[in-house]
mmCIF file of N, CA and C in Angstrom:
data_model
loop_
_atom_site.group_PDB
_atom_site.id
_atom_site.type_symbol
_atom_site.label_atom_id
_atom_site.label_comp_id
_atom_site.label_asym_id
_atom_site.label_seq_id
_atom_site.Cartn_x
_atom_site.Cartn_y
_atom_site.Cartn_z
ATOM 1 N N UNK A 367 20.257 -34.406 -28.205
ATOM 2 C CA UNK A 367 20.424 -33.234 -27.367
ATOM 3 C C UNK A 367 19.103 -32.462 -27.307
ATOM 4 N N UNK A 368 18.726 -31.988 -26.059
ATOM 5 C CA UNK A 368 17.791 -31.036 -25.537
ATOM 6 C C UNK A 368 17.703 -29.569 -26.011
ATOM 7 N N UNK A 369 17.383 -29.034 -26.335
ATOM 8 C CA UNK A 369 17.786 -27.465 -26.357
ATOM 9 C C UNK A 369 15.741 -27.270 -25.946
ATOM 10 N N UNK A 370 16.509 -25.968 -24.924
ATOM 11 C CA UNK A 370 15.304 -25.676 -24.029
ATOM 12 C C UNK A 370 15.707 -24.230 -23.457
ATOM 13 N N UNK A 371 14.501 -23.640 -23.150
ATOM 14 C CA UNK A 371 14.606 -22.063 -22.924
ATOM 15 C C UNK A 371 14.573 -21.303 -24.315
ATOM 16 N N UNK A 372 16.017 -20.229 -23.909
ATOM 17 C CA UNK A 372 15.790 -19.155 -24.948
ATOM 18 C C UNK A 372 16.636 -19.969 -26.535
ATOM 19 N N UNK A 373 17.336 -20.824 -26.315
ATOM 20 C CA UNK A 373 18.662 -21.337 -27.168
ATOM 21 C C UNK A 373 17.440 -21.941 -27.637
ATOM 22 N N UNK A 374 15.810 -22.386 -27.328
ATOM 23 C CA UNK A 374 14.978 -23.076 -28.438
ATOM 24 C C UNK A 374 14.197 -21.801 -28.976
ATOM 25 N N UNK A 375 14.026 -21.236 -28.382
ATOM 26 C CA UNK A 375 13.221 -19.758 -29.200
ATOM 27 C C UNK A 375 14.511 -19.230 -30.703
ATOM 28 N N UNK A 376 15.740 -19.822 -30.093
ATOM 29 C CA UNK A 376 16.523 -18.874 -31.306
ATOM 30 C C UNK A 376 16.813 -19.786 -32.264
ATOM 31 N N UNK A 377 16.833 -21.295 -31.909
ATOM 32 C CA UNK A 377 16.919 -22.604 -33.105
ATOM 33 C C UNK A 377 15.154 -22.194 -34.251
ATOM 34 N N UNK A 378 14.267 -21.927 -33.325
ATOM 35 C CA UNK A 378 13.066 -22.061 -33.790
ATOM 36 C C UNK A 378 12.909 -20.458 -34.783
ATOM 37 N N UNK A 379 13.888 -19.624 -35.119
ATOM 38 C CA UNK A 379 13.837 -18.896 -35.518
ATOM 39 C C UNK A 379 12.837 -17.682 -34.656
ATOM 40 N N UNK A 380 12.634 -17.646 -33.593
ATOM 41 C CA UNK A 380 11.467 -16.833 -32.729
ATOM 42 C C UNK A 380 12.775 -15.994 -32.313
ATOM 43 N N UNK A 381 12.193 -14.813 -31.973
ATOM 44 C CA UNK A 381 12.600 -13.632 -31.230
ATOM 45 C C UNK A 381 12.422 -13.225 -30.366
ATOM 46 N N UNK A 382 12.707 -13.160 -28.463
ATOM 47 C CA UNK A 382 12.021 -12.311 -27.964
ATOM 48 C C UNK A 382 11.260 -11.129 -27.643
ATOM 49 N N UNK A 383 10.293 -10.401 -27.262
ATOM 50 C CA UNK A 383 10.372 -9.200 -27.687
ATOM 51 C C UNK A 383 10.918 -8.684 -26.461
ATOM 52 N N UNK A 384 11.257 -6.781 -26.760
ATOM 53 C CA UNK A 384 12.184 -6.657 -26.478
ATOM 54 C C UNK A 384 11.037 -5.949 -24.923
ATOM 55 N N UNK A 385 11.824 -5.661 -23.741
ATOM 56 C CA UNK A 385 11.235 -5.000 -22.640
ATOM 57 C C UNK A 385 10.915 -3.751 -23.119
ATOM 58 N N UNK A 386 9.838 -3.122 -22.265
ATOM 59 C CA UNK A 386 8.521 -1.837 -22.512
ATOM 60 C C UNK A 386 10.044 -1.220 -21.618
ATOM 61 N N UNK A 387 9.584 0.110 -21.723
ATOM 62 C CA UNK A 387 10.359 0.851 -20.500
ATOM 63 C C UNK A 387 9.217 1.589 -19.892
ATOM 64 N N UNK A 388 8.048 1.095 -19.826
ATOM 65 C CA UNK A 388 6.899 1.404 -18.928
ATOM 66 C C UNK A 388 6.677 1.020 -17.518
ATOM 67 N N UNK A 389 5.951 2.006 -16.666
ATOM 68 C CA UNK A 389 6.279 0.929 -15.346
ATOM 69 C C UNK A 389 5.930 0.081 -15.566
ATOM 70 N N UNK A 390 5.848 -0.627 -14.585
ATOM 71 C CA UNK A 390 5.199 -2.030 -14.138
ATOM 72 C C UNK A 390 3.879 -1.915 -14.124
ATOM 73 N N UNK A 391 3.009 -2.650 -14.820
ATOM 74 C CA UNK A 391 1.790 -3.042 -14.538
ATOM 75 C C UNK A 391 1.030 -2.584 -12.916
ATOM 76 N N UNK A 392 1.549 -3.206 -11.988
ATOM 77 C CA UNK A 392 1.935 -3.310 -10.886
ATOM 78 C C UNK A 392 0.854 -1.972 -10.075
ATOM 79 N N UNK A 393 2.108 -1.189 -10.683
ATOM 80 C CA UNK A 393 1.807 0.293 -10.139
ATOM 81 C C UNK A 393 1.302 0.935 -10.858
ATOM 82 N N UNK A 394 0.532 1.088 -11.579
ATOM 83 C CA UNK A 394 -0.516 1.594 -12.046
ATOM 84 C C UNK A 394 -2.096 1.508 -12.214
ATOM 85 N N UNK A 395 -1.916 -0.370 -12.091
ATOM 86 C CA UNK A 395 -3.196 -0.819 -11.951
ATOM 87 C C UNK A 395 -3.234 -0.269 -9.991
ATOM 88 N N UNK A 396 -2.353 -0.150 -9.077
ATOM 89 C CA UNK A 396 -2.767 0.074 -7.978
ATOM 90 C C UNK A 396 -3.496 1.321 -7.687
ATOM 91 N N UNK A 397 -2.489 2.572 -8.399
ATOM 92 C CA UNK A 397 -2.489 3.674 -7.699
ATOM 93 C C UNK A 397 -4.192 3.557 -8.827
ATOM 94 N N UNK A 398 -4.465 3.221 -9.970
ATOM 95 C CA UNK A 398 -5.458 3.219 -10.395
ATOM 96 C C UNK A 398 -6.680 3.300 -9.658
ATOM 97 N N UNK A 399 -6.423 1.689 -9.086
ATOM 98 C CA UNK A 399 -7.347 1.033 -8.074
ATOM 99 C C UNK A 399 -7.677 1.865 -7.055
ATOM 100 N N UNK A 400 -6.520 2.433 -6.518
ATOM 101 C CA UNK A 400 -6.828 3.148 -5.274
ATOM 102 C C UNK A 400 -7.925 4.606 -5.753
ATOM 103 N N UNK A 401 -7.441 5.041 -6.872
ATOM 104 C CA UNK A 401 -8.634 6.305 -7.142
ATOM 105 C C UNK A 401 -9.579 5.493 -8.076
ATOM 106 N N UNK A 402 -10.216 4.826 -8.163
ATOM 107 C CA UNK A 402 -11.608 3.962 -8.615
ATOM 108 C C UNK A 402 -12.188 3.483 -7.607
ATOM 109 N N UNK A 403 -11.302 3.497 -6.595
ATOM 110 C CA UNK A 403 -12.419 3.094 -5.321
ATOM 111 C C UNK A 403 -13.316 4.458 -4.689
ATOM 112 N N UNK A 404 -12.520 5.158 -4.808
ATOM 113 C CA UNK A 404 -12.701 6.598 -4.449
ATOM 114 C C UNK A 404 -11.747 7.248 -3.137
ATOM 115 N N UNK A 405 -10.615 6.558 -3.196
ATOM 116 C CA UNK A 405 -9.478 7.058 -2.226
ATOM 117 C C UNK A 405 -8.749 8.216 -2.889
ATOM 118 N N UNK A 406 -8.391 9.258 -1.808
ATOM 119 C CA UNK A 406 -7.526 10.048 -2.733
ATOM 120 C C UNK A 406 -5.673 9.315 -2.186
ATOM 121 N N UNK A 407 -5.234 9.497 -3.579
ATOM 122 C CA UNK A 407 -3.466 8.825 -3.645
ATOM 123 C C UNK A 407 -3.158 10.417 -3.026
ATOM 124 N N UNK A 408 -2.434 9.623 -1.785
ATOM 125 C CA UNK A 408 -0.929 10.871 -1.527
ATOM 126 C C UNK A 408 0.262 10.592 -1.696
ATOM 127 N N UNK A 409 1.095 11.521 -2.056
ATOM 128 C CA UNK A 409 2.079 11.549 -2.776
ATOM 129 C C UNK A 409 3.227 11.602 -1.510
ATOM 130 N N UNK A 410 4.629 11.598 -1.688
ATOM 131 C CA UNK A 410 5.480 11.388 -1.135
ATOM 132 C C UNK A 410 5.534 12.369 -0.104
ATOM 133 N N UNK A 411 5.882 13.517 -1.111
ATOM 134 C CA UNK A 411 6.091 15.134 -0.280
ATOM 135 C C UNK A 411 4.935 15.689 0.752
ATOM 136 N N UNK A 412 3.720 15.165 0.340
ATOM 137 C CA UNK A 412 2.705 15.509 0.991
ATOM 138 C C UNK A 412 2.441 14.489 2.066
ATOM 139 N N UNK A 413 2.947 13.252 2.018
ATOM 140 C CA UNK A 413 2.543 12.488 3.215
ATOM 141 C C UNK A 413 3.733 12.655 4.089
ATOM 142 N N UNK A 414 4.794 12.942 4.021
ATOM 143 C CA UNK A 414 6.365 13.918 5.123
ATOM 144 C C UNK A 414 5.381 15.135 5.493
ATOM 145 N N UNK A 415 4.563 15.985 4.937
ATOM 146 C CA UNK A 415 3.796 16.966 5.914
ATOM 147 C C UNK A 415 3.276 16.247 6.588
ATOM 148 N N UNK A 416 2.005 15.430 6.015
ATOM 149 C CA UNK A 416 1.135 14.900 6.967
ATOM 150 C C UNK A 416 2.127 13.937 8.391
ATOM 151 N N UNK A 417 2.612 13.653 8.160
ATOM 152 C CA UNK A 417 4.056 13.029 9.242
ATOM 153 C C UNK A 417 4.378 13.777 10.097
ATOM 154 N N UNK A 418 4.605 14.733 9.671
ATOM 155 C CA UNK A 418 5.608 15.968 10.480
ATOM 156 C C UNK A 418 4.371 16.997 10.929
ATOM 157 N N UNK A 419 3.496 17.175 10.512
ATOM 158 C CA UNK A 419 2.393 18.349 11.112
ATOM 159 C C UNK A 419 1.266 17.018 11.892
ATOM 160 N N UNK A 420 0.968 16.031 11.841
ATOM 161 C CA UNK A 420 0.742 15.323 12.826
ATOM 162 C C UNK A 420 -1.395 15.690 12.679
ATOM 163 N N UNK A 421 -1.375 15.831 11.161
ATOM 164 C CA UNK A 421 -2.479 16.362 11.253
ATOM 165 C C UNK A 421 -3.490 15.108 10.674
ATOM 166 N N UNK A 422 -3.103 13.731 10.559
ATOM 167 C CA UNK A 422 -3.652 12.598 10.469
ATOM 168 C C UNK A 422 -3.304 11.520 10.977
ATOM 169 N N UNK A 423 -4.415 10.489 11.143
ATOM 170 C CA UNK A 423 -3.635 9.342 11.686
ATOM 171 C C UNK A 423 -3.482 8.293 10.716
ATOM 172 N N UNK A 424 -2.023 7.661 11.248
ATOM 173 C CA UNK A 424 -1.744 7.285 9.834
ATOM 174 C C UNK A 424 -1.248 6.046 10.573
ATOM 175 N N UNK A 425 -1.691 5.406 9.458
ATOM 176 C CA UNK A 425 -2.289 3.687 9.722
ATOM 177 C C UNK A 425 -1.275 2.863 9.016
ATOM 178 N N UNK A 426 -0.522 2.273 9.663
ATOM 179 C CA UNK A 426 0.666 0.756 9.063
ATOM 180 C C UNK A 426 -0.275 -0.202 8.937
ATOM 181 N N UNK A 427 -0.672 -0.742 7.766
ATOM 182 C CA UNK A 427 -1.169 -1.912 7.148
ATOM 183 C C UNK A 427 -0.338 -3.309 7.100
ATOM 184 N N UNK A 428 0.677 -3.111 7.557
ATOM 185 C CA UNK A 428 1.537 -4.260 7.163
ATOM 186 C C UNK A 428 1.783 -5.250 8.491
ATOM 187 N N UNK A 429 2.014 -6.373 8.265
ATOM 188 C CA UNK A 429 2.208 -7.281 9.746
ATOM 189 C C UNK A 429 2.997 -6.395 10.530
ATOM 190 N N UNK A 430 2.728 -7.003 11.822
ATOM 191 C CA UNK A 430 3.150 -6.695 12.914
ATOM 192 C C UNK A 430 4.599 -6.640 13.202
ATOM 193 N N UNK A 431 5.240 -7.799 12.669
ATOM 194 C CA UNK A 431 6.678 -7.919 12.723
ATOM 195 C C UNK A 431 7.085 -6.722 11.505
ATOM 196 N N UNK A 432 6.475 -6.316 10.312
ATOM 197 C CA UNK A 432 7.421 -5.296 9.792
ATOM 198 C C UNK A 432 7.405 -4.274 10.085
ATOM 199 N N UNK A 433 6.015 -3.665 10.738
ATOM 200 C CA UNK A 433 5.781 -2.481 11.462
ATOM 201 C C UNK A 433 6.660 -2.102 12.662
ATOM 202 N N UNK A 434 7.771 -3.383 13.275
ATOM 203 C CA UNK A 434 8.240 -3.208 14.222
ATOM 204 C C UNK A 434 9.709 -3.346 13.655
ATOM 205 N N UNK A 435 9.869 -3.535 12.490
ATOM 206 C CA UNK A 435 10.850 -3.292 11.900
ATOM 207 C C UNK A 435 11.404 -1.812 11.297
ATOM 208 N N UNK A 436 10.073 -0.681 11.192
ATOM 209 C CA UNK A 436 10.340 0.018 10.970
ATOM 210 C C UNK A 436 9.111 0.811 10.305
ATOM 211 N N UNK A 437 8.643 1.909 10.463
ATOM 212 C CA UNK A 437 7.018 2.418 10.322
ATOM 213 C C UNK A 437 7.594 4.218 10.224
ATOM 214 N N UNK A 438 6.302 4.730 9.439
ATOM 215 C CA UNK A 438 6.541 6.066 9.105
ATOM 216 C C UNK A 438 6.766 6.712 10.598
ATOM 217 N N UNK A 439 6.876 8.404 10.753
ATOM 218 C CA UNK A 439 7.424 8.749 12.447
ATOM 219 C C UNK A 439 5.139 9.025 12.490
ATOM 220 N N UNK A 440 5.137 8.660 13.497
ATOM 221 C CA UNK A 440 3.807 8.694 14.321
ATOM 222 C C UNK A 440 2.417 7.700 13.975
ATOM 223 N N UNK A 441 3.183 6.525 13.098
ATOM 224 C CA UNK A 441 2.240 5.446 12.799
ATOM 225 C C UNK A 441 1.648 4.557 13.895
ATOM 226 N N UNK A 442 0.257 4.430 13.459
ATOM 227 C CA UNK A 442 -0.215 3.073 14.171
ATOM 228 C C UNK A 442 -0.187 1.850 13.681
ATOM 229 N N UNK A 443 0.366 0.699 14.118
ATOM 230 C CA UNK A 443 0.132 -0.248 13.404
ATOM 231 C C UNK A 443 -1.779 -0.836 13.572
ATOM 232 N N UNK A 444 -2.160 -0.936 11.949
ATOM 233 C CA UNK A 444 -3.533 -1.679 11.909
ATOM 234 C C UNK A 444 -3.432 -2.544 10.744
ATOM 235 N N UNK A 445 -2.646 -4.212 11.209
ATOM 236 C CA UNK A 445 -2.785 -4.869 10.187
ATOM 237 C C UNK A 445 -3.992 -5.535 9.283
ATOM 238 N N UNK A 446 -3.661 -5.466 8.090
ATOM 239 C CA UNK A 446 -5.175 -5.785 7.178
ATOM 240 C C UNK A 446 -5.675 -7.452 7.291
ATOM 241 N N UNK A 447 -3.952 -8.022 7.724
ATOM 242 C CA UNK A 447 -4.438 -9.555 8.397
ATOM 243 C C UNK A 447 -5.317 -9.667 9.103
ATOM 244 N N UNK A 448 -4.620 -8.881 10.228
ATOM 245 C CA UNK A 448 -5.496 -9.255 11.663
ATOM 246 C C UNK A 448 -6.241 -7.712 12.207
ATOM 247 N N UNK A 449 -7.257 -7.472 10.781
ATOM 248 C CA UNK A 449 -8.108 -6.259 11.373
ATOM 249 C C UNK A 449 -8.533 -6.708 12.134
ATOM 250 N N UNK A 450 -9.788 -7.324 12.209
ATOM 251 C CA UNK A 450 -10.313 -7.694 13.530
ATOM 252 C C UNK A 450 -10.028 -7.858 14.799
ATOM 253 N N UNK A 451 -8.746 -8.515 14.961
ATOM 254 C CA UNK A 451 -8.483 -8.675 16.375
ATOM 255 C C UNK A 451 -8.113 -7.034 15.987
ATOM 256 N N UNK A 452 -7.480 -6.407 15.902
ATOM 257 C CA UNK A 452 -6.588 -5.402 16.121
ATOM 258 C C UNK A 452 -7.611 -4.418 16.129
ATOM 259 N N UNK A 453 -8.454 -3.820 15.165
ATOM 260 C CA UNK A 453 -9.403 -3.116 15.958
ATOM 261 C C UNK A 453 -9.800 -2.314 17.045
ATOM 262 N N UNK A 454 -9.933 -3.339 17.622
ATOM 263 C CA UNK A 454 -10.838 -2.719 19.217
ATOM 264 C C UNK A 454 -9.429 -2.044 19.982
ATOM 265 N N UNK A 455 -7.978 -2.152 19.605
ATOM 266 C CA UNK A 455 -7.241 -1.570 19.983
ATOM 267 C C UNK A 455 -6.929 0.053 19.370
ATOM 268 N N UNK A 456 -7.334 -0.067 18.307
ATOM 269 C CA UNK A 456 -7.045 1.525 17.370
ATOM 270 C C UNK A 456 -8.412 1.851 17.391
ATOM 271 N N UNK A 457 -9.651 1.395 17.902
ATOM 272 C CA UNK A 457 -11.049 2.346 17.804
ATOM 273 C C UNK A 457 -10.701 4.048 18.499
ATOM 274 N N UNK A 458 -10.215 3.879 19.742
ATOM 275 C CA UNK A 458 -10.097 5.327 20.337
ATOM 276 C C UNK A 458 -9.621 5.934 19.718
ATOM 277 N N UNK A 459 -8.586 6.090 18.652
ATOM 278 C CA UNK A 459 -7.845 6.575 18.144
ATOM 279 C C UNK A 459 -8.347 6.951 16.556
ATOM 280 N N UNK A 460 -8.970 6.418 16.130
ATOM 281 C CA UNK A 460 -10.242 6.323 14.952
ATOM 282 C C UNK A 460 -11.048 6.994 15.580
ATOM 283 N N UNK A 461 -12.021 7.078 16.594
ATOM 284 C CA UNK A 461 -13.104 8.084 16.841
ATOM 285 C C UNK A 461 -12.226 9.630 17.524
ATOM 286 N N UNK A 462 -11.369 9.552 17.148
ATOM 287 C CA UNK A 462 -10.496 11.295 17.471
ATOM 288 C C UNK A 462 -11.012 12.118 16.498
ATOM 289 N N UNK A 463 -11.357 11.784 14.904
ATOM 290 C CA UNK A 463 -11.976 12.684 14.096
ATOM 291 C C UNK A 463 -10.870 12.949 13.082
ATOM 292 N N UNK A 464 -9.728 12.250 13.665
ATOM 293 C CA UNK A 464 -8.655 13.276 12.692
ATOM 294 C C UNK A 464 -8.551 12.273 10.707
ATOM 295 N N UNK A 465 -8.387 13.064 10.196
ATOM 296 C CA UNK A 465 -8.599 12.062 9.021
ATOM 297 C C UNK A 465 -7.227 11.381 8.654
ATOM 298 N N UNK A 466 -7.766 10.380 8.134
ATOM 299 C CA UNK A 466 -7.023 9.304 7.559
ATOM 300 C C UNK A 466 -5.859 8.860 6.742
ATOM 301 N N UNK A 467 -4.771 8.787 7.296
ATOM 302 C CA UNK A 467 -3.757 7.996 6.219
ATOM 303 C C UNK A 467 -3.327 6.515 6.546
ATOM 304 N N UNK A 468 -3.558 6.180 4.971
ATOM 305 C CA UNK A 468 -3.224 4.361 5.536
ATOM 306 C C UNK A 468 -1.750 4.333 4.086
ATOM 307 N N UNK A 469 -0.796 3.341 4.890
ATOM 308 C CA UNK A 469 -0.163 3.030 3.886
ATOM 309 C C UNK A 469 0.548 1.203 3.915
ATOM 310 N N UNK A 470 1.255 0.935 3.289
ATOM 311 C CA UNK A 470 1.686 -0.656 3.329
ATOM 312 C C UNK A 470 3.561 -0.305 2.934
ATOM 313 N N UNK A 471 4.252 -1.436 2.223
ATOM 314 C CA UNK A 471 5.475 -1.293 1.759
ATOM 315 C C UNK A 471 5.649 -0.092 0.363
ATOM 316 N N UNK A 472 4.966 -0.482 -0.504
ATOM 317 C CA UNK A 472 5.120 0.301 -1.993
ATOM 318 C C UNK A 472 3.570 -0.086 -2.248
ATOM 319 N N UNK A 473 4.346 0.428 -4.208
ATOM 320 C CA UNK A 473 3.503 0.821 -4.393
ATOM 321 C C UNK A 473 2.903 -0.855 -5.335
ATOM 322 N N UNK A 474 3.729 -2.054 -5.053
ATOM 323 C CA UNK A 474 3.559 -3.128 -5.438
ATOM 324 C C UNK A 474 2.771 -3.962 -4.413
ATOM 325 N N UNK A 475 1.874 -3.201 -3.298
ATOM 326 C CA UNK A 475 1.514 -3.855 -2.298
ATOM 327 C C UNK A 475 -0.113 -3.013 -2.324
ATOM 328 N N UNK A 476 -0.677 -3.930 -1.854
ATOM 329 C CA UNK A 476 -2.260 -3.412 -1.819
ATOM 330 C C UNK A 476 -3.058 -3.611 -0.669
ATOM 331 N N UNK A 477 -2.285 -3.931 0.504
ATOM 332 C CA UNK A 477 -2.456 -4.098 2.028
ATOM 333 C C UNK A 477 -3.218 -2.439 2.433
ATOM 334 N N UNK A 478 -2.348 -1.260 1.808
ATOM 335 C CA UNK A 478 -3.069 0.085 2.169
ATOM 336 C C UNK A 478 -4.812 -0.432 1.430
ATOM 337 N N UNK A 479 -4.793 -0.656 0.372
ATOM 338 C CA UNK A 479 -6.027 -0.001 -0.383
ATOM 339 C C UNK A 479 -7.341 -0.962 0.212
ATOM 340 N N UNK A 480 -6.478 -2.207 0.536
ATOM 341 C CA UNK A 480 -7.634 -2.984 1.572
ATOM 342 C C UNK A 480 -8.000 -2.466 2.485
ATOM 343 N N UNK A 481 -7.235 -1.916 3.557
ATOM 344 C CA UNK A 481 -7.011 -1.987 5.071
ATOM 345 C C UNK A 481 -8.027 0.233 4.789
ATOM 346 N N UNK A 482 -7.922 0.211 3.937
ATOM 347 C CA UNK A 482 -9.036 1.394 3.628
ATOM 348 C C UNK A 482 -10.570 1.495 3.004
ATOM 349 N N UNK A 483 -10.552 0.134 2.369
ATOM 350 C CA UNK A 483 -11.973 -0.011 2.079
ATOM 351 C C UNK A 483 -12.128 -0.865 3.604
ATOM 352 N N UNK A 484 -11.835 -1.688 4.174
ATOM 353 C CA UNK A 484 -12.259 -2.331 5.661
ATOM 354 C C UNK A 484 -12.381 -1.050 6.461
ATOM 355 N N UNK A 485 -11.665 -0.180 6.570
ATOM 356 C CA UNK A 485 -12.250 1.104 7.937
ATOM 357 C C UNK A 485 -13.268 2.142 6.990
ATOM 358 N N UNK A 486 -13.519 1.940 5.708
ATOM 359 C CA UNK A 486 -14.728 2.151 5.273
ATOM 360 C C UNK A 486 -15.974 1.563 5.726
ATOM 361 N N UNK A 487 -15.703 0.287 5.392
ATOM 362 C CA UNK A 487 -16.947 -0.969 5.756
ATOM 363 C C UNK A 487 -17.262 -0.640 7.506
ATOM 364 N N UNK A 488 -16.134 -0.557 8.514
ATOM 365 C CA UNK A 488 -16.551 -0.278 9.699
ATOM 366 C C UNK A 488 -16.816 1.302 9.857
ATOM 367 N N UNK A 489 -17.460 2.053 8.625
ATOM 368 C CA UNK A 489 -17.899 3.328 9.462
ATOM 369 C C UNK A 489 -16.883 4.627 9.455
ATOM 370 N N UNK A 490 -15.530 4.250 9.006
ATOM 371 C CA UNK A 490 -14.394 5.380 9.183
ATOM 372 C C UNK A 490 -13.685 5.709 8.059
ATOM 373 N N UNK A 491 -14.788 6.177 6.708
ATOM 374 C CA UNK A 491 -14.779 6.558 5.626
ATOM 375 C C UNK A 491 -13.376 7.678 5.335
ATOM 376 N N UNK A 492 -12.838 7.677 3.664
ATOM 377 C CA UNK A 492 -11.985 8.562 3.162
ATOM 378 C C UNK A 492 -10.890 8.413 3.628
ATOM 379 N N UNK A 493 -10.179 7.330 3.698
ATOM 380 C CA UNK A 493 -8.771 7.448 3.940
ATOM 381 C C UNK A 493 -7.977 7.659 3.236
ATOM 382 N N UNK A 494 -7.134 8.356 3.134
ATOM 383 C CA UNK A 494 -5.797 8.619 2.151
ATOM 384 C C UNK A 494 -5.269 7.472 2.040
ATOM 385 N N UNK A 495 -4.729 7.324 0.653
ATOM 386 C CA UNK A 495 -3.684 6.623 0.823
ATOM 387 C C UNK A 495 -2.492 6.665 -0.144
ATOM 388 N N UNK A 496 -1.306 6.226 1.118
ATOM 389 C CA UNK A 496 -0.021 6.643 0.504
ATOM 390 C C UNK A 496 0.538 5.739 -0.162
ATOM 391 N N UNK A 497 0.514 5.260 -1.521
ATOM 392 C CA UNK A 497 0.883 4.365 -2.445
ATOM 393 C C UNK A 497 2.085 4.056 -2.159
ATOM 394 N N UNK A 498 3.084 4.807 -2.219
ATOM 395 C CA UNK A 498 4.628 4.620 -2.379
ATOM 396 C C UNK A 498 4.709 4.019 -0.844
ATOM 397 N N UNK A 499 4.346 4.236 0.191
ATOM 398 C CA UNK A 499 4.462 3.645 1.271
ATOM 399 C C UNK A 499 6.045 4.027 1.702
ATOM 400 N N UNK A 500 6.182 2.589 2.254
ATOM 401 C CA UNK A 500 7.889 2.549 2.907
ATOM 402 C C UNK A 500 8.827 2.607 1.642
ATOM 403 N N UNK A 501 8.707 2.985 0.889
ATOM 404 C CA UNK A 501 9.342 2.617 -0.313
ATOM 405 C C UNK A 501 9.248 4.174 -0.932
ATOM 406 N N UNK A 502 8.553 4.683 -0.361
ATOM 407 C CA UNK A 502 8.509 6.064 -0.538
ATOM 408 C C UNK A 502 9.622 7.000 -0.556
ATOM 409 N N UNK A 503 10.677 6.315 0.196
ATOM 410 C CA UNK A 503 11.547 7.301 0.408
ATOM 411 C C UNK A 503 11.561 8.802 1.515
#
């Protein structure tokens, strides 16, 4: 007979250890990432202003098909796939001046923190970004 998995960790006298009740790795190395790049993280409550006062433009990072599945109220879609092609369609809207919010699904996704160092690299520095994303609530 075989014994395999956990039923050989417990023949072998081994223990698992037990789960952290810490977040996830995940989200911390992100929202990390995102302020080591030099982005400032916005937070939930503050990106529903920025939504509702209409005082940034705020950038869907995520494919095309999920953006059309469902996107914050006054998003553009600018996927981090297909910056390039997509681009030359959101430039007018990028040279308006208004500053920057980019976001993706959560905060297990890093499509925002790309799709903000790329409109860095093209010239359209300091974008916010909203970690929690669609997942934000």
């Amino acid at each position: 007979m075989v014994v395999s998995g956990l039923c050989a960790w417990m023949t072998a006298g081994l223990r698992p250890e037990p789960l952290s009740a810490a977040p996830p790795a995940t989200e911390v190395t992100l929202r990390g990432d995102v302020e080591a790049a030099g982005f400032e993280v916005v937070d939930t409550a503050r990106a529903r202003r920025i939504a509702e006062t209409g005082s940034h433009l705020i950038l869907d990072a995520r494919p095309r098909e999920q953006f059309a599945g469902g996107h914050l109220p006054g998003a553009v879609s600018l996927p981090i796939v297909d910056f390039e092609q997509t681009l030359p369609e959101v430039l007018p809207l990028l040279s308006s001046g208004l500053p920057l919010m980019v976001y993706c699904t959560g905060p297990r996704c890093d499509e925002a923190l790309r799709l903000a160092i790329r409109l860095e690299e093209a010239g359209f520095p300091g974008a916010a970004v909203y970690v929690d994303g669609m997942m934000g609530g």
